[in-house]
Amino acid sequence: MSIEVRIPTILRTYTGGEKAVEAKGDTLQGLIDDLDSRHAGIKGRLITDEGNLHRFVNIYVNDEDVRFLGSLETPLKDGDSVTVLPAVAGG
Amino acid sequence: MLTSALSLPRAMVDQVLAHARRDHPDECCGVIAGKDGVATRVFEMDNAERSPTGFTFDSAEWLKVYRALDDADEEPLIVYHSHTATEAYPSRTDILWSRTAGFGHWLLVSTRSDEDELRAYVITDGEVVEEALTIT
């Protein structure tokens, strides 16, 4: 099972400059763990020390924000696509 | 000290200023795309917070905009937003988010008076440096 993960410019330092990489996982959590085993350190930019999705990133499964799906428990299947973007906000 | 410079066409500046006036008293927000550091087009975005004191890109809209840029080999060059009661200078919240938002330039508008205020900044590791803004 292989899922394409699209990586934003700001995180491409972890993927050797690649815009998209492959990873495996039955859930988003599993996918991020797998991603970190190939691209060490990327997990820390996506998940907080407490184990929650970082508020500074948006992650989409098939174009749907995972905050409206099941967050890190969102199930994945072969052929799904995952996109990571920086969240953008200010005051 | 102005150590870097940003150049924008008058039509883009006018579009950003008009967007800020239209959304007042809420903050407006949006993206100016670029190619090789040169501004190419403006994407006016919804402020998901609809707030006079903060802005957040709507996540679904931001994905569409990012895709459009990426497909055209453009980059998210500038993030712009307005302050509705204070000067066009990055707030502490702006500086916090600048660390991860991935934009080379922050363009700030103030709609606190009838006079147009528009200033550009580079924010690196929390340090704000104003840029010389040239309107062409």
XYZ file of C-alpha atoms in Angstrom:
227
model
C 0.000 0.000 0.000
C 1.386 3.331 -1.044
C 0.064 6.825 -0.581
C 1.360 9.984 -2.218
C 2.129 12.787 0.203
C 2.515 16.306 -1.227
C 4.970 18.375 0.756
C 4.955 22.203 0.909
C 8.110 24.168 0.075
C 8.814 24.995 3.720
C 9.072 21.269 4.648
C 11.035 20.111 1.610
C 14.254 20.386 3.593
C 13.137 17.057 5.111
C 12.456 15.372 1.744
C 15.633 16.348 -0.079
C 13.701 18.936 -2.053
C 11.046 16.466 -3.291
C 7.553 17.957 -3.829
C 5.859 14.592 -3.308
C 6.957 11.418 -1.540
C 5.445 7.973 -0.969
C 4.524 6.602 2.460
C 2.497 3.797 3.998
C -0.090 3.705 6.775
C -3.612 2.570 7.673
C -4.234 5.853 9.464
C -2.787 9.348 9.219
C -0.841 8.687 12.427
C 0.687 5.540 10.893
C 1.494 7.405 7.697
C 3.292 10.180 9.585
C 5.302 7.610 11.580
C 6.305 5.921 8.319
C 7.140 9.298 6.750
C 9.380 10.148 9.709
C 11.258 6.839 9.362
C 12.290 7.913 5.830
C 12.496 11.686 6.399
C 13.708 12.074 9.974
C 12.359 15.089 11.839
C 9.310 15.821 9.710
C 6.973 14.353 12.353
C 7.956 17.082 14.811
C 6.669 19.694 12.354
C 3.302 17.953 12.000
C 2.533 16.634 15.492
C 2.989 18.359 18.874
C 4.886 16.868 21.833
C 1.458 16.021 23.282
C 0.669 13.964 20.197
C -1.876 16.256 18.550
C -1.940 17.669 15.046
C 0.043 20.922 15.007
C -2.059 24.053 14.581
C 0.595 25.473 12.245
C -0.145 22.897 9.529
C -3.157 21.776 7.544
C -3.273 18.159 6.393
C -5.762 17.077 3.758
C -6.817 13.575 2.744
C -8.251 13.639 -0.777
C -8.635 17.427 -0.488
C -10.596 17.245 2.798
C -9.058 18.913 5.883
C -8.454 16.099 8.390
C -9.733 18.352 11.193
C -13.169 17.626 9.682
C -12.447 13.905 9.237
C -10.811 12.095 12.143
C -7.639 14.110 12.687
C -4.712 11.696 13.233
C -7.120 8.720 13.364
C -8.321 9.386 9.797
C -8.266 6.007 7.991
C -6.275 5.717 4.759
C -6.485 3.313 1.852
C -4.380 2.542 -1.177
C -4.557 5.341 -3.730
C -5.513 8.095 -1.280
C -3.615 11.326 -1.595
C -2.387 13.372 1.330
C -1.428 17.040 1.087
C 0.402 19.018 3.756
C 0.224 22.829 3.744
C 1.342 25.456 6.223
C -1.666 26.931 8.025
C -1.708 30.691 7.546
C -2.999 33.115 10.168
C -2.111 36.293 11.965
C -3.545 39.111 13.970
C 16.723 50.123 8.159
C 15.514 49.153 4.681
C 17.832 46.440 3.424
C 15.609 44.694 0.892
C 13.068 45.785 -1.650
C 9.743 44.679 -3.051
C 8.239 45.874 -6.310
C 4.508 45.657 -7.081
C 2.423 46.845 -10.037
C -0.055 49.648 -9.219
C -3.043 47.456 -10.233
C -2.126 44.809 -7.611
C -1.669 47.438 -4.906
C -5.037 48.976 -5.774
C -6.688 45.534 -5.615
C -5.234 44.844 -2.143
C -6.245 48.287 -0.842
C -9.780 47.876 -2.240
C -10.065 44.427 -0.634
C -9.013 45.860 2.735
C -11.583 48.694 2.492
C -14.333 46.285 1.455
C -13.760 43.889 4.376
C -13.353 46.671 6.966
C -14.142 46.556 9.933
C -12.900 42.936 9.647
C -9.351 42.151 8.605
C -8.860 41.037 4.999
C -6.256 38.507 3.859
C -4.848 37.083 0.662
C -1.884 35.878 -1.339
C 0.208 37.453 -4.064
C 1.753 34.708 -6.165
C 5.149 35.075 -7.740
C 7.573 33.533 -10.158
C 11.323 33.893 -9.582
C 10.518 36.480 -6.938
C 8.372 38.645 -9.241
C 4.691 39.142 -8.323
C 2.335 37.545 -10.852
C -1.260 37.633 -9.523
C -3.423 38.355 -6.491
C -5.675 35.831 -4.765
C -8.188 37.507 -2.455
C -8.978 35.016 0.319
C -11.792 34.676 2.851
C -10.864 35.457 6.425
C -12.231 32.351 8.158
C -12.205 34.252 11.471
C -14.269 37.183 10.132
C -12.658 39.235 12.855
C -11.474 42.823 13.321
C -8.405 41.557 15.211
C -7.236 38.405 13.426
C -7.229 36.390 10.225
C -6.992 32.735 9.247
C -6.979 31.368 5.710
C -9.998 29.166 5.023
C -8.351 25.742 4.736
C -10.332 24.492 1.710
C -9.816 27.754 -0.206
C -6.100 27.791 0.651
C -5.690 24.274 -0.776
C -7.303 25.380 -4.066
C -5.091 28.472 -4.278
C -1.927 26.512 -3.424
C -2.749 23.897 -6.111
C -3.313 26.610 -8.706
C 0.088 28.127 -7.899
C 1.912 24.834 -7.764
C 0.402 23.665 -11.072
C 1.567 26.912 -12.708
C 5.068 26.657 -11.157
C 4.386 29.811 -9.176
C 5.113 30.320 -5.502
C 3.240 31.850 -2.580
C 5.425 34.970 -2.541
C 3.528 37.484 -0.395
C 0.844 37.133 2.274
C -1.168 40.308 2.770
C -3.656 41.300 5.449
C -5.112 44.397 7.037
C -5.081 45.898 10.494
C -8.281 47.806 11.136
C -7.395 49.861 14.209
C -3.601 49.858 14.385
C -0.654 50.697 12.155
C 0.490 48.583 9.206
C 3.183 46.838 11.245
C 3.353 43.079 12.057
C 1.643 42.136 15.325
C 3.040 39.589 17.759
C 0.593 37.054 16.293
C 1.868 37.817 12.771
C 5.454 37.270 13.913
C 4.524 33.949 15.558
C 2.834 32.611 12.419
C 5.548 33.944 10.104
C 7.874 31.210 11.362
C 5.879 28.458 9.661
C 3.662 30.143 7.056
C 6.375 30.011 4.402
C 5.984 33.468 2.841
C 9.008 35.557 1.884
C 7.138 38.845 2.322
C 4.394 40.164 4.607
C 2.359 43.036 3.165
C 0.378 45.014 5.735
C -2.462 47.475 5.109
C -4.061 49.662 7.739
C -7.664 50.816 7.341
C -7.695 52.801 10.610
C -8.102 56.099 8.725
C -9.150 57.298 5.265
C -5.492 57.548 4.316
C -3.968 54.481 2.613
C -1.226 52.805 4.640
C 0.675 49.978 2.952
C 4.031 48.611 4.130
C 6.076 45.501 3.339
C 8.248 43.378 5.613
C 10.519 40.378 5.671
C 10.166 38.440 8.929
C 13.008 35.993 9.577
C 13.175 33.943 12.776
C 10.945 36.482 14.472
C 12.934 39.518 13.348
C 10.942 42.130 11.422
C 12.723 44.116 8.709
C 10.784 46.663 6.676
C 11.333 46.623 2.923
C 11.425 49.484 0.478
C 8.164 49.113 -1.452
C 8.225 50.316 -5.049
C 4.936 50.681 -6.911
C 5.393 50.464 -10.669
